[in-house]
XYZ file of C-alpha atoms in Angstrom:
342
model
C 11.782 -23.394 21.605
C 13.115 -20.469 19.689
C 10.624 -17.539 18.843
C 9.232 -17.387 15.275
C 10.838 -14.674 13.010
C 9.769 -12.648 10.039
C 12.065 -10.971 7.770
C 10.841 -7.462 6.920
C 12.279 -5.271 3.938
C 10.275 -2.186 4.671
C 9.364 0.700 2.376
C 11.840 3.211 4.028
C 13.258 3.964 7.331
C 10.355 6.015 8.723
C 8.878 4.755 12.051
C 5.512 3.919 10.377
C 7.227 1.639 7.776
C 10.005 0.119 9.878
C 9.040 0.367 13.625
C 5.331 -0.051 13.715
C 5.472 -3.509 12.181
C 8.158 -4.511 14.748
C 5.409 -3.471 17.503
C 2.717 -5.538 15.884
C 4.991 -8.500 15.773
C 6.084 -8.086 19.327
C 2.476 -8.207 20.223
C 2.397 -11.779 19.082
C 5.707 -12.834 20.614
C 7.282 -12.719 16.997
C 10.712 -11.350 16.192
C 11.015 -8.994 13.408
C 14.070 -8.681 11.691
C 15.255 -5.601 9.329
C 18.027 -5.182 7.151
C 21.077 -3.136 8.595
C 20.442 0.643 8.550
C 23.539 1.191 6.290
C 21.719 -0.850 3.800
C 18.776 1.031 4.061
C 17.471 4.568 2.501
C 17.679 7.692 4.303
C 15.486 10.469 2.770
C 16.962 10.986 -0.652
C 20.159 8.855 -0.157
C 18.926 5.526 -1.745
C 19.465 2.173 -0.051
C 21.601 -0.721 -1.406
C 19.403 -3.378 -3.372
C 22.354 -5.592 -3.462
C 23.158 -5.526 0.402
C 19.323 -5.819 0.982
C 19.171 -8.821 -1.354
C 22.166 -10.455 0.503
C 20.892 -9.654 4.111
C 17.531 -11.138 2.946
C 18.864 -14.423 1.556
C 21.297 -14.907 4.381
C 18.686 -14.321 7.275
C 16.959 -17.369 8.459
C 13.447 -16.463 9.203
C 10.065 -18.368 8.964
C 8.254 -15.834 6.686
C 9.085 -12.680 4.762
C 7.542 -9.309 3.993
C 9.292 -7.320 1.272
C 8.775 -3.958 -0.223
C 9.616 -4.385 -3.716
C 10.570 -0.676 -4.258
C 13.284 -1.132 -1.482
C 14.401 -4.218 -2.906
C 14.461 -3.169 -6.543
C 15.382 0.423 -6.303
C 16.673 1.083 -2.615
C 13.337 2.751 -1.358
C 10.435 4.753 -2.136
C 12.227 8.067 -3.032
C 14.698 6.059 -4.919
C 11.815 4.469 -7.019
C 10.630 7.876 -8.129
C 14.293 9.374 -8.564
C 16.616 6.618 -9.682
C 17.177 6.122 -13.382
C 16.957 2.358 -13.194
C 15.819 0.120 -15.749
C 12.764 -2.515 -15.690
C 15.587 -5.314 -16.139
C 17.681 -3.935 -13.447
C 14.723 -3.704 -10.837
C 13.394 -7.422 -11.678
C 17.028 -8.882 -11.593
C 17.245 -7.142 -8.125
C 14.297 -9.348 -6.806
C 16.242 -12.518 -7.475
C 16.187 -13.315 -3.528
C 12.506 -13.712 -3.724
C 13.033 -16.713 -5.883
C 15.626 -17.930 -3.414
C 13.214 -17.653 -0.620
C 10.489 -19.596 -2.641
C 12.779 -22.475 -3.365
C 13.409 -22.802 0.367
C 9.429 -22.887 1.134
C 9.878 -19.438 2.845
C 6.343 -17.754 2.311
C 6.906 -14.332 0.884
C 4.202 -11.483 0.941
C 5.187 -8.272 -1.056
C 4.064 -4.741 -1.607
C 4.584 -2.514 -4.511
C 3.090 1.013 -5.230
C 1.942 3.064 -8.189
C 3.864 6.039 -8.508
C 2.290 9.369 -7.414
C 2.020 12.793 -9.395
C 1.747 15.293 -6.160
C 0.168 18.582 -7.018
C 3.297 20.604 -5.615
C 6.616 21.985 -6.629
C 8.471 20.131 -3.772
C 11.046 18.274 -5.229
C 12.334 16.499 -1.798
C 10.768 13.128 -2.783
C 10.501 13.511 -6.475
C 12.831 14.126 -9.507
C 14.677 17.379 -9.474
C 12.539 18.803 -12.027
C 9.529 18.797 -9.741
C 10.606 22.220 -8.858
C 9.231 24.013 -10.383
C 7.143 21.794 -12.963
C 5.462 19.608 -10.424
C 1.971 21.253 -10.611
C 2.033 21.417 -14.326
C 2.850 17.809 -14.399
C 0.039 17.053 -12.073
C -2.045 18.723 -14.422
C -0.709 16.851 -17.508
C -1.214 13.791 -15.670
C -5.183 14.460 -15.383
C -5.041 15.508 -19.009
C -3.580 12.461 -20.351
C -5.822 10.460 -18.389
C -9.059 12.099 -19.811
C -7.450 11.963 -23.319
C -6.905 8.182 -23.148
C -4.319 8.618 -25.860
C -5.522 11.186 -27.744
C -2.787 13.642 -28.000
C -4.907 16.496 -29.203
C -6.727 16.368 -25.701
C -3.468 16.029 -23.689
C -2.113 19.738 -24.164
C -1.830 22.064 -21.231
C -5.289 23.560 -20.417
C -6.194 27.232 -20.461
C -3.088 28.223 -22.456
C -0.765 27.290 -19.766
C 2.853 26.937 -20.765
C 3.527 23.464 -21.653
C 5.910 21.187 -19.737
C 9.427 21.248 -21.395
C 9.795 18.214 -23.700
C 12.803 16.677 -21.983
C 10.780 16.730 -18.686
C 7.538 15.232 -20.088
C 9.496 12.529 -21.619
C 11.263 11.443 -18.556
C 8.093 11.751 -16.606
C 6.119 9.475 -18.709
C 9.095 7.273 -19.244
C 9.411 6.655 -15.706
C 5.901 5.946 -15.272
C 6.018 3.289 -18.164
C 9.037 1.768 -16.214
C 7.121 1.673 -12.857
C 3.953 0.225 -14.409
C 5.910 -2.557 -16.033
C 7.569 -3.159 -12.851
C 4.283 -3.507 -10.998
C 2.963 -6.067 -13.837
C 6.381 -7.995 -13.375
C 5.322 -8.273 -9.671
C 2.036 -9.672 -10.406
C 3.679 -12.299 -12.344
C 5.675 -13.439 -9.433
C 2.478 -14.081 -7.716
C 1.028 -15.925 -10.763
C 4.211 -18.332 -10.910
C 4.053 -18.857 -7.014
C 7.368 -16.777 -6.040
C 4.912 -14.699 -3.982
C 2.329 -15.824 -1.627
C 0.254 -12.337 -1.924
C 0.843 -8.915 -3.348
C -0.661 -5.492 -2.222
C -0.392 -2.680 -4.967
C -0.847 0.512 -3.338
C -1.541 3.670 -4.890
C -0.124 6.788 -3.014
C -1.626 10.183 -3.139
C -3.938 9.652 -6.055
C -6.356 12.179 -7.576
C -9.792 11.244 -9.425
C -8.227 12.075 -12.556
C -4.481 11.244 -13.295
C -2.271 8.283 -14.501
C -1.950 6.986 -11.028
C -5.762 6.456 -11.038
C -5.654 4.933 -14.477
C -2.984 2.688 -13.750
C -4.787 1.606 -10.617
C -7.739 0.536 -12.713
C -5.389 -1.304 -15.322
C -3.704 -3.165 -12.532
C -6.979 -4.083 -10.968
C -8.199 -5.431 -14.415
C -5.043 -7.632 -14.839
C -5.853 -8.975 -11.218
C -9.292 -9.985 -12.105
C -7.850 -11.476 -15.641
C -5.338 -13.432 -14.183
C -7.745 -14.871 -11.558
C -5.702 -13.563 -8.614
C -8.296 -11.620 -6.433
C -7.640 -13.890 -3.597
C -3.863 -13.231 -3.702
C -3.604 -9.658 -5.271
C -5.188 -6.630 -3.602
C -5.092 -3.454 -5.616
C -6.170 -0.531 -3.485
C -5.079 2.928 -2.147
C -2.339 3.313 0.813
C 1.291 2.984 0.833
C 2.899 3.613 4.432
C 0.569 0.988 6.304
C 0.796 -1.823 3.813
C 4.154 -3.324 5.351
C 2.153 -3.430 8.903
C -0.983 -5.091 7.331
C 1.180 -7.573 5.553
C 3.085 -8.538 8.985
C -0.418 -8.832 10.417
C -1.465 -11.065 7.696
C 1.739 -13.087 8.001
C 1.195 -13.601 11.849
C -1.988 -15.037 11.172
C -0.830 -17.633 8.925
C 2.027 -18.531 11.318
C -0.040 -18.679 14.646
C -2.952 -20.248 13.047
C -6.629 -19.542 13.836
C -9.600 -17.826 12.164
C -8.938 -14.270 10.961
C -9.994 -11.478 13.339
C -12.761 -9.355 13.161
C -12.856 -5.543 13.791
C -15.745 -2.968 14.321
C -16.327 0.266 12.803
C -17.039 3.238 14.923
C -17.700 6.880 13.616
C -17.960 10.431 15.581
C -20.894 10.860 13.197
C -23.035 7.784 12.582
C -24.296 9.431 9.594
C -21.058 8.992 8.072
C -21.358 5.272 7.978
C -24.436 5.801 5.437
C -22.914 3.897 2.924
C -21.126 1.142 4.652
C -22.304 -2.156 3.570
C -24.528 -4.135 6.273
C -23.293 -7.828 6.648
C -21.654 -9.792 9.505
C -19.017 -12.295 10.276
C -16.959 -12.027 7.084
C -13.249 -12.376 7.534
C -10.700 -9.510 6.741
C -9.155 -10.021 3.661
C -12.300 -11.195 1.792
C -12.833 -9.053 -1.179
C -15.566 -6.393 -1.095
C -17.416 -7.559 -3.865
C -17.447 -11.254 -2.774
C -18.659 -9.955 0.529
C -21.628 -8.240 -0.789
C -22.463 -10.961 -2.885
C -22.234 -13.443 0.193
C -24.226 -11.615 2.644
C -26.925 -9.924 0.346
C -25.662 -6.442 1.993
C -27.429 -3.384 1.661
C -26.547 0.024 3.146
C -27.965 1.210 6.272
C -27.282 3.770 8.940
C -25.788 3.049 12.417
C -28.373 2.896 14.976
C -28.246 5.832 17.476
C -26.561 4.969 20.744
C -25.635 1.327 19.611
C -22.213 0.572 18.439
C -20.979 -2.780 16.739
C -18.765 -4.950 18.956
C -15.303 -5.812 17.998
C -16.487 -9.171 16.282
C -17.212 -7.720 12.923
C -15.489 -7.125 9.653
C -13.976 -3.670 9.152
C -16.173 -3.356 6.046
C -19.470 -3.865 7.949
C -21.947 -3.005 10.146
C -24.141 -6.065 11.020
C -27.604 -6.421 10.536
C -28.132 -8.238 13.663
C -26.080 -8.870 16.696
C -24.259 -12.439 16.921
C -25.717 -14.862 19.629
C -23.299 -14.155 22.050
C -25.846 -13.410 24.941
C -24.276 -9.710 25.430
C -26.260 -6.842 24.934
C -25.211 -4.020 22.759
C -23.132 -1.460 24.403
C -22.820 2.497 24.012
C -19.295 3.707 22.176
C -16.738 4.659 24.684
C -16.443 8.336 25.025
C -13.966 10.186 22.620
C -10.876 11.592 24.587
C -10.164 15.068 24.361
C -7.797 15.956 21.452
C -4.284 17.135 22.483
C -2.584 19.795 20.272
C 0.904 18.612 19.421
C 3.884 20.818 19.117
C 5.524 22.234 16.048
C 8.106 19.717 16.250
C 5.931 16.843 16.707
C 3.850 17.920 13.609
C 6.864 17.440 11.602
C 6.926 14.764 8.795
C 9.334 12.285 7.886
């Protein structure tokens, strides 16, 4: 009997996005297939949506996990820098419909475009150097203004962002927001089994945070909270979706995990409920369990049968006594080369 296979279109070529999901699949004895390197992005060089789409439809797999930025734009950085239209991006998603017609379950991730407080343009449009910090502050001002132009001016007499830069910045956000709404429609019509909408590098005030709340609202209005998750995070999303796909393929109940903290007081706000599967929304978990915040008891750590959201009020009836947490291994200082990011 052949091994099960999952087709993965990762967010980009970094190990966290492309290699870690493969390691997770290998633990379950499942083969993870990725597009050829020639079709994938490499830093600022975008991948080829056409080649990736052709690979995806030609690959025989039992399920698929797809980054919509990679399939639509050619990668994460390309989604921030390429001048693609909404029509062009959604047209590149046509392979998803082909997979759905075959009965292949597809889980996908899409991202809310970030606005970093930095003048580093390596992963952003060229005008981020030198206008990145000003655009970050403009993003926060627009969020506070809620459409009132008088309140969106540069604070403290700061020189305004050049009109052409501001226009391109806002237009790209409109496009990417429309793309995310189109992704939600693919869940509603059954093309996608589930969708993760990730917010990468968000601040308390900013357009990315505003968009996160808008998309979360649409998730509720569409009645799709069981299939769409709107949350912080980006790089780990494909790995999480591969794990979710493995659970579907292999069967059995969702796994439970435990929460540990070096400082038990840091879990003050963690909800106290037990035996709730990973993937259930926090609001429903709280409602179902009647949870209340509690402090982790000193010297007692929850065992690995409980949800990542929770600290149980009582231990399950396993006949096992609570055990103290394992000692924390000493931290090893990495070399400068190992600290470099991709």
